[in-house]
Amino acid sequence: MSVLKLGIPKGSLQDATIALFERAGWKIYVSSRSYFPSINDVEIECMLVRAQEMARYVEQGHLDAGLTGNDWVLENQTDVEYVTSLTYSKQSRQKVKWVLAVPEDSKYQKPEDLEGATIATELVEFTKRYFASKNINVKVEFSWGATEVKPPMLADAIVEVTETGSSLRANRLRIIEVLMESETQLIANKASYADAWKREKINNIALMLNGAIAAQGQVGLMLNARRADLERVLSVLPALNSPTVSNLTDQAWVALNTILDETLVRDVIPKLKAAGATGIVEYPLSKVVL
């Protein structure tokens, strides 16, 4: 039997990734004593790997596919197949940013001001290439963590990843440049992706994960309306595409089915009721596949 070796990011993305797989239909069971979680799919073998190392092991063929940020693919300059982007992170469904930050009261206003300065970061090689491309001479030091607390005593500036910027603000830092945006990617070993069975399996995983992401924050809505009221109902009903309208046994009535942002429901349902809709049912979604 063919088996796909799949890397699951260990660390800050681990819980969000496992939750995403569960919404997509795969239950991953992690033991504190093992780096090889079990999964309810006999065609997949999982391994927990740090996101920073994932691309290297995928490139080398130790894993057929894995999830990691494009930031770490770029940091390691690995040659892998990008299968799909998956915009989710540990806190939100937004891309993260790698930013150049300095103390609030610092004299530095732009990257060029940092000539001869010391930069602390976990993203060492990318940061070196970034400053070299601007012909700015800096010393880039690897940071083992708590990077935000290092300026101004241990470094002049930092290159750090942020989702909301709250941690930077809490440490009295200000951003002077965004180096890149990053999001989670499903990547594959190029030889594995050339294999017909593995390619189909990887693409199916991508399809279901994207469906689970698309369903986040969305709900389904079913309702009935008289044909005479249909135009008024449709005028207040937002839809992912066009709402599905079906005939009922009573030809004077139709049934509608649509998808909308859950934040709109509290405003839309009263408007639908006022427009003549009845039998309104809201239901949760686990996947939306377009």
XYZ file of C-alpha atoms in Angstrom, residues 13-166:
154
model
C 1.329 26.360 14.422
C 0.776 22.844 15.749
C -2.607 23.267 17.426
C -4.023 25.419 14.618
C -2.859 22.878 12.030
C -4.345 19.906 13.859
C -7.638 21.796 14.280
C -7.655 22.624 10.556
C -7.073 18.978 9.607
C -9.925 17.925 11.887
C -12.304 20.343 10.162
C -11.093 18.923 6.847
C -11.876 15.354 7.965
C -8.600 14.040 9.410
C -8.162 13.461 13.140
C -4.529 13.697 14.241
C -3.661 12.329 17.686
C -0.475 13.688 19.239
C 1.344 11.995 22.101
C 3.731 13.955 24.298
C 6.144 11.019 24.041
C 6.288 10.726 20.249
C 7.076 12.834 17.215
C 4.948 10.523 15.072
C 1.245 11.354 15.619
C -1.406 8.885 14.561
C -4.016 9.868 11.981
C -7.298 8.315 10.905
C -6.012 7.671 7.373
C -3.951 4.551 6.669
C -2.479 6.245 3.583
C -0.765 8.984 5.619
C 2.138 8.838 8.074
C 2.624 12.018 10.110
C 5.763 13.443 11.666
C 6.090 16.543 13.851
C 8.827 18.817 12.500
C 9.717 22.408 13.363
C 8.391 24.774 10.702
C 11.899 26.228 10.387
C 13.243 22.836 9.235
C 10.260 21.517 7.284
C 11.286 22.708 3.815
C 14.735 21.146 4.130
C 13.365 17.703 4.996
C 10.767 17.934 2.227
C 13.430 18.960 -0.306
C 15.647 16.044 0.761
C 12.771 13.550 0.410
C 12.556 12.539 4.071
C 8.984 13.843 3.815
C 6.736 13.798 0.761
C 4.889 16.930 1.838
C 4.595 19.280 4.775
C 3.165 22.524 6.064
C 5.383 25.505 6.750
C 5.534 29.217 6.086
C 6.956 30.522 2.846
C 9.256 32.580 5.097
C 11.165 29.431 6.058
C 11.269 28.183 2.467
C 12.894 31.488 1.522
C 15.177 31.492 4.575
C 16.565 28.066 3.632
C 16.388 28.676 -0.148
C 14.954 25.210 -0.636
C 13.745 23.812 -3.954
C 10.263 22.449 -3.268
C 6.891 22.369 -4.982
C 4.409 24.964 -3.744
C 1.060 23.141 -3.743
C -1.253 25.698 -2.151
C -1.318 28.642 0.228
C -3.236 28.129 3.468
C -3.931 31.447 5.160
C -4.173 30.534 8.817
C -1.889 31.132 11.774
C -1.819 30.615 15.523
C -4.029 33.639 16.247
C -5.884 34.569 13.104
C -6.613 33.912 9.447
C -4.294 36.673 8.323
C -0.829 36.621 6.839
C 2.013 37.309 9.243
C 4.662 39.945 8.604
C 8.392 39.955 9.178
C 9.211 43.508 10.196
C 12.253 45.594 10.995
C 11.619 47.241 14.363
C 13.522 49.615 16.624
C 12.860 51.194 20.047
C 10.189 53.902 20.001
C 12.692 56.603 20.987
C 15.427 55.368 18.642
C 17.156 57.710 16.191
C 16.663 55.122 13.423
C 13.910 56.073 10.964
C 14.657 53.915 7.913
C 16.775 50.834 7.081
C 19.625 52.954 5.697
C 20.063 54.552 9.130
C 21.174 51.166 10.490
C 24.571 51.187 8.740
C 26.988 49.389 11.086
C 24.200 48.365 13.488
C 23.478 44.980 15.061
C 20.247 43.207 14.089
C 18.828 40.319 16.141
C 16.532 37.847 14.403
C 15.646 34.210 13.904
C 15.419 34.843 10.148
C 19.156 35.284 9.742
C 19.927 34.409 6.117
C 16.944 36.246 4.643
C 17.785 39.313 6.732
C 21.409 39.232 5.566
C 20.278 39.051 1.938
C 17.781 41.867 2.498
C 20.378 44.306 3.834
C 22.957 43.201 1.267
C 20.473 43.982 -1.528
C 20.325 47.547 -0.180
C 24.115 47.755 0.264
C 23.685 48.383 3.992
C 26.416 46.883 6.179
C 24.975 45.406 9.374
C 25.794 42.596 11.779
C 22.985 40.009 11.884
C 22.872 37.819 14.999
C 20.709 34.761 15.531
C 18.143 35.203 18.291
C 17.089 32.170 20.302
C 13.856 33.827 21.415
C 12.497 36.812 23.333
C 13.771 38.901 20.440
C 11.528 41.867 21.330
C 13.411 42.558 24.574
C 16.870 42.796 23.020
C 16.881 46.414 21.797
C 18.526 48.667 22.721
C 20.926 46.856 25.095
C 21.638 43.670 23.121
C 20.823 44.841 19.605
C 20.063 48.067 17.778
C 17.094 46.620 15.925
C 15.276 43.356 15.349
C 13.639 41.529 12.476
C 10.666 39.759 13.991
C 7.451 38.095 12.903
C 4.157 39.631 13.972
C 0.451 39.026 13.424
C -1.092 41.972 15.234
C 1.911 44.039 16.364
C 0.706 43.912 19.972
